[in-house]
């Protein structure tokens, strides 16, 4: 989404609300700090393919819910959660094609969480990643502890 004033490509979402099948987003340019509004039509342009092969339209609310659960009782504001979900969603939407697997989505989410909060990352990972391999799980924890998180 380009800033209409300076054409910079990155913006923060300050507010977003849904109405009549479209999403109104209030954005703030990361470069010139001017604010503008965008309207996005809600179309099911992206499908999430689950492990069992079934697919369903990508649902931002589900993503948001998953991220919220991971950050439960962690020191983070609602605004930070929203911009994190935005960042994750835009990465998901950069994926080529109309379908994306839950595994790839999980990887994208984990990559973002890892950078922000070790605890939230581990919570998310324990739900979405099958740590059937105990060794891999231990390695993840060790790596986190080494970084002091
Ligand atoms: Zn701008």
mmCIF file of C-alpha atoms and ligand atoms in Angstrom:
data_model
loop_
_atom_site.group_PDB
_atom_site.id
_atom_site.type_symbol
_atom_site.label_atom_id
_atom_site.label_comp_id
_atom_site.label_asym_id
_atom_site.label_seq_id
_atom_site.Cartn_x
_atom_site.Cartn_y
_atom_site.Cartn_z
ATOM 1 C CA UNK A 1 0.000 0.000 0.000
ATOM 2 C CA UNK A 2 1.750 3.162 -1.181
ATOM 3 C CA UNK A 3 1.554 6.441 0.686
ATOM 4 C CA UNK A 4 -0.432 8.882 -1.508
ATOM 5 C CA UNK A 5 1.797 11.760 -0.361
ATOM 6 C CA UNK A 6 5.335 10.479 -0.731
ATOM 7 C CA UNK A 7 4.711 7.096 -2.434
ATOM 8 C CA UNK A 8 6.641 5.205 0.215
ATOM 9 C CA UNK A 9 5.589 1.551 0.313
ATOM 10 C CA UNK A 10 5.449 0.816 4.032
ATOM 11 C CA UNK A 11 2.793 1.975 6.441
ATOM 12 C CA UNK A 12 1.536 1.208 9.928
ATOM 13 C CA UNK A 13 -2.115 0.367 10.421
ATOM 14 C CA UNK A 14 -3.481 2.601 13.146
ATOM 15 C CA UNK A 15 -7.024 1.366 12.989
ATOM 16 C CA UNK A 16 -8.998 -1.144 10.995
ATOM 17 C CA UNK A 17 -12.651 -1.936 10.969
ATOM 18 C CA UNK A 18 -14.948 -4.103 8.943
ATOM 19 C CA UNK A 19 -18.141 -2.920 7.347
ATOM 20 C CA UNK A 20 -20.336 -4.204 4.522
ATOM 21 C CA UNK A 21 -17.810 -6.663 3.220
ATOM 22 C CA UNK A 22 -14.920 -4.256 3.140
ATOM 23 C CA UNK A 23 -12.166 -3.314 5.533
ATOM 24 C CA UNK A 24 -11.430 0.319 6.212
ATOM 25 C CA UNK A 25 -7.879 0.826 7.348
ATOM 26 C CA UNK A 26 -6.383 3.982 8.749
ATOM 27 C CA UNK A 27 -2.700 3.969 7.900
ATOM 28 C CA UNK A 28 0.302 6.030 8.807
ATOM 29 C CA UNK A 29 3.202 6.323 6.405
ATOM 30 C CA UNK A 30 6.437 5.049 7.938
ATOM 31 C CA UNK A 31 8.401 7.694 6.109
ATOM 32 C CA UNK A 32 6.478 10.969 6.154
ATOM 33 C CA UNK A 33 4.070 10.034 8.994
ATOM 34 C CA UNK A 34 1.038 11.363 7.090
ATOM 35 C CA UNK A 35 -2.156 9.399 7.569
ATOM 36 C CA UNK A 36 -4.440 7.999 4.892
ATOM 37 C CA UNK A 37 -7.332 5.582 4.613
ATOM 38 C CA UNK A 38 -7.618 2.489 2.486
ATOM 39 C CA UNK A 39 -10.610 0.341 1.732
ATOM 40 C CA UNK A 40 -10.089 -3.301 1.014
ATOM 41 C CA UNK A 41 -12.754 -5.485 -0.395
ATOM 42 C CA UNK A 42 -13.006 -8.782 1.345
ATOM 43 C CA UNK A 43 -12.635 -11.360 -1.369
ATOM 44 C CA UNK A 44 -11.597 -14.889 -0.865
ATOM 45 C CA UNK A 45 -8.510 -14.678 -2.992
ATOM 46 C CA UNK A 46 -6.357 -16.881 -0.841
ATOM 47 C CA UNK A 47 -7.063 -20.382 0.361
ATOM 48 C CA UNK A 48 -5.415 -22.167 3.205
ATOM 49 C CA UNK A 49 -4.739 -25.840 2.652
ATOM 50 C CA UNK A 50 -4.844 -27.877 5.816
ATOM 51 C CA UNK A 51 -2.904 -30.999 6.647
ATOM 52 C CA UNK A 52 -5.802 -33.272 5.683
ATOM 53 C CA UNK A 53 -5.990 -31.614 2.259
ATOM 54 C CA UNK A 54 -9.126 -29.574 2.834
ATOM 55 C CA UNK A 55 -8.901 -25.875 2.064
ATOM 56 C CA UNK A 56 -10.702 -22.824 3.404
ATOM 57 C CA UNK A 57 -10.511 -19.072 2.722
ATOM 58 C CA UNK A 58 -7.707 -17.321 4.564
ATOM 59 C CA UNK A 59 -9.139 -15.813 7.725
ATOM 60 C CA UNK A 60 -7.289 -12.944 9.337
ATOM 61 C CA UNK A 61 -9.373 -13.334 12.490
ATOM 62 C CA UNK A 62 -8.043 -16.839 13.010
ATOM 63 C CA UNK A 63 -4.496 -15.640 12.533
ATOM 64 C CA UNK A 64 -5.130 -12.793 14.951
ATOM 65 C CA UNK A 65 -6.612 -15.229 17.486
ATOM 66 C CA UNK A 66 -3.597 -17.513 17.254
ATOM 67 C CA UNK A 67 -1.189 -14.623 17.748
ATOM 68 C CA UNK A 68 -3.236 -13.287 20.687
ATOM 69 C CA UNK A 69 -3.121 -16.667 22.401
ATOM 70 C CA UNK A 70 0.646 -16.824 22.009
ATOM 71 C CA UNK A 71 1.026 -13.379 23.587
ATOM 72 C CA UNK A 72 -1.360 -13.977 26.482
ATOM 73 C CA UNK A 73 -0.131 -12.065 29.553
ATOM 74 C CA UNK A 74 2.972 -10.931 27.660
ATOM 75 C CA UNK A 75 3.995 -7.272 27.711
ATOM 76 C CA UNK A 76 2.598 -6.171 24.367
ATOM 77 C CA UNK A 77 -0.038 -3.641 23.351
ATOM 78 C CA UNK A 78 -3.075 -4.252 21.180
ATOM 79 C CA UNK A 79 -1.552 -1.905 18.614
ATOM 80 C CA UNK A 80 1.650 -3.924 18.494
ATOM 81 C CA UNK A 81 -0.356 -7.125 18.073
ATOM 82 C CA UNK A 82 -2.280 -5.532 15.196
ATOM 83 C CA UNK A 83 0.803 -4.394 13.351
ATOM 84 C CA UNK A 84 2.395 -7.788 13.912
ATOM 85 C CA UNK A 85 -0.661 -9.508 12.428
ATOM 86 C CA UNK A 86 -0.470 -7.029 9.521
ATOM 87 C CA UNK A 87 3.152 -7.885 8.911
ATOM 88 C CA UNK A 88 2.375 -11.598 8.996
ATOM 89 C CA UNK A 89 -0.650 -11.210 6.726
ATOM 90 C CA UNK A 90 1.295 -9.237 4.143
ATOM 91 C CA UNK A 91 4.003 -11.932 4.108
ATOM 92 C CA UNK A 92 1.346 -14.591 3.701
ATOM 93 C CA UNK A 93 -0.153 -12.633 0.808
ATOM 94 C CA UNK A 94 3.227 -12.339 -0.877
ATOM 95 C CA UNK A 95 3.078 -16.079 -1.326
ATOM 96 C CA UNK A 96 2.650 -16.945 -4.982
ATOM 97 C CA UNK A 97 -0.516 -18.668 -6.082
ATOM 98 C CA UNK A 98 -3.991 -18.860 -4.609
ATOM 99 C CA UNK A 99 -3.220 -21.550 -2.087
ATOM 100 C CA UNK A 100 -0.945 -21.661 0.901
ATOM 101 C CA UNK A 101 -0.457 -24.518 3.341
ATOM 102 C CA UNK A 102 -0.924 -24.182 7.081
ATOM 103 C CA UNK A 103 2.672 -25.313 7.434
ATOM 104 C CA UNK A 104 4.010 -22.338 5.481
ATOM 105 C CA UNK A 105 1.742 -19.977 7.417
ATOM 106 C CA UNK A 106 3.007 -21.494 10.669
ATOM 107 C CA UNK A 107 6.600 -20.958 9.558
ATOM 108 C CA UNK A 108 5.926 -17.327 8.661
ATOM 109 C CA UNK A 109 4.241 -16.685 12.020
ATOM 110 C CA UNK A 110 7.035 -18.392 13.934
ATOM 111 C CA UNK A 111 9.721 -16.418 12.160
ATOM 112 C CA UNK A 112 7.996 -13.178 13.193
ATOM 113 C CA UNK A 113 7.356 -14.263 16.775
ATOM 114 C CA UNK A 114 10.902 -15.474 17.244
ATOM 115 C CA UNK A 115 12.177 -11.967 16.560
ATOM 116 C CA UNK A 116 9.788 -10.430 19.075
ATOM 117 C CA UNK A 117 9.175 -12.654 22.054
ATOM 118 C CA UNK A 118 10.742 -15.990 22.930
ATOM 119 C CA UNK A 119 7.878 -17.087 25.145
ATOM 120 C CA UNK A 120 5.181 -16.261 22.599
ATOM 121 C CA UNK A 121 7.250 -18.046 19.988
ATOM 122 C CA UNK A 122 7.506 -21.236 22.047
ATOM 123 C CA UNK A 123 3.795 -21.196 22.830
ATOM 124 C CA UNK A 124 2.903 -20.822 19.186
ATOM 125 C CA UNK A 125 5.458 -23.373 18.109
ATOM 126 C CA UNK A 126 4.215 -25.984 20.553
ATOM 127 C CA UNK A 127 0.731 -25.715 19.067
ATOM 128 C CA UNK A 128 1.464 -25.340 15.374
ATOM 129 C CA UNK A 129 4.649 -27.196 14.887
ATOM 130 C CA UNK A 130 4.589 -30.874 15.499
ATOM 131 C CA UNK A 131 7.486 -31.298 17.795
ATOM 132 C CA UNK A 132 7.357 -35.035 17.299
ATOM 133 C CA UNK A 133 11.083 -34.777 17.138
ATOM 134 C CA UNK A 134 12.077 -34.161 20.757
ATOM 135 C CA UNK A 135 15.598 -33.364 19.707
ATOM 136 C CA UNK A 136 14.437 -30.498 17.499
ATOM 137 C CA UNK A 137 12.359 -29.097 20.344
ATOM 138 C CA UNK A 138 15.311 -29.176 22.762
ATOM 139 C CA UNK A 139 17.468 -27.450 20.172
ATOM 140 C CA UNK A 140 14.919 -24.658 19.798
ATOM 141 C CA UNK A 141 14.841 -24.102 23.548
ATOM 142 C CA UNK A 142 18.613 -24.132 23.839
ATOM 143 C CA UNK A 143 18.938 -21.642 21.010
ATOM 144 C CA UNK A 144 16.472 -19.317 22.761
ATOM 145 C CA UNK A 145 18.237 -19.583 26.108
ATOM 146 C CA UNK A 146 21.567 -18.795 24.514
ATOM 147 C CA UNK A 147 20.110 -15.559 23.229
ATOM 148 C CA UNK A 148 18.927 -14.805 26.745
ATOM 149 C CA UNK A 149 15.220 -14.688 26.035
HETATM 150 ZN ZN1 LIG B 1 4.461 9.153 3.039
#
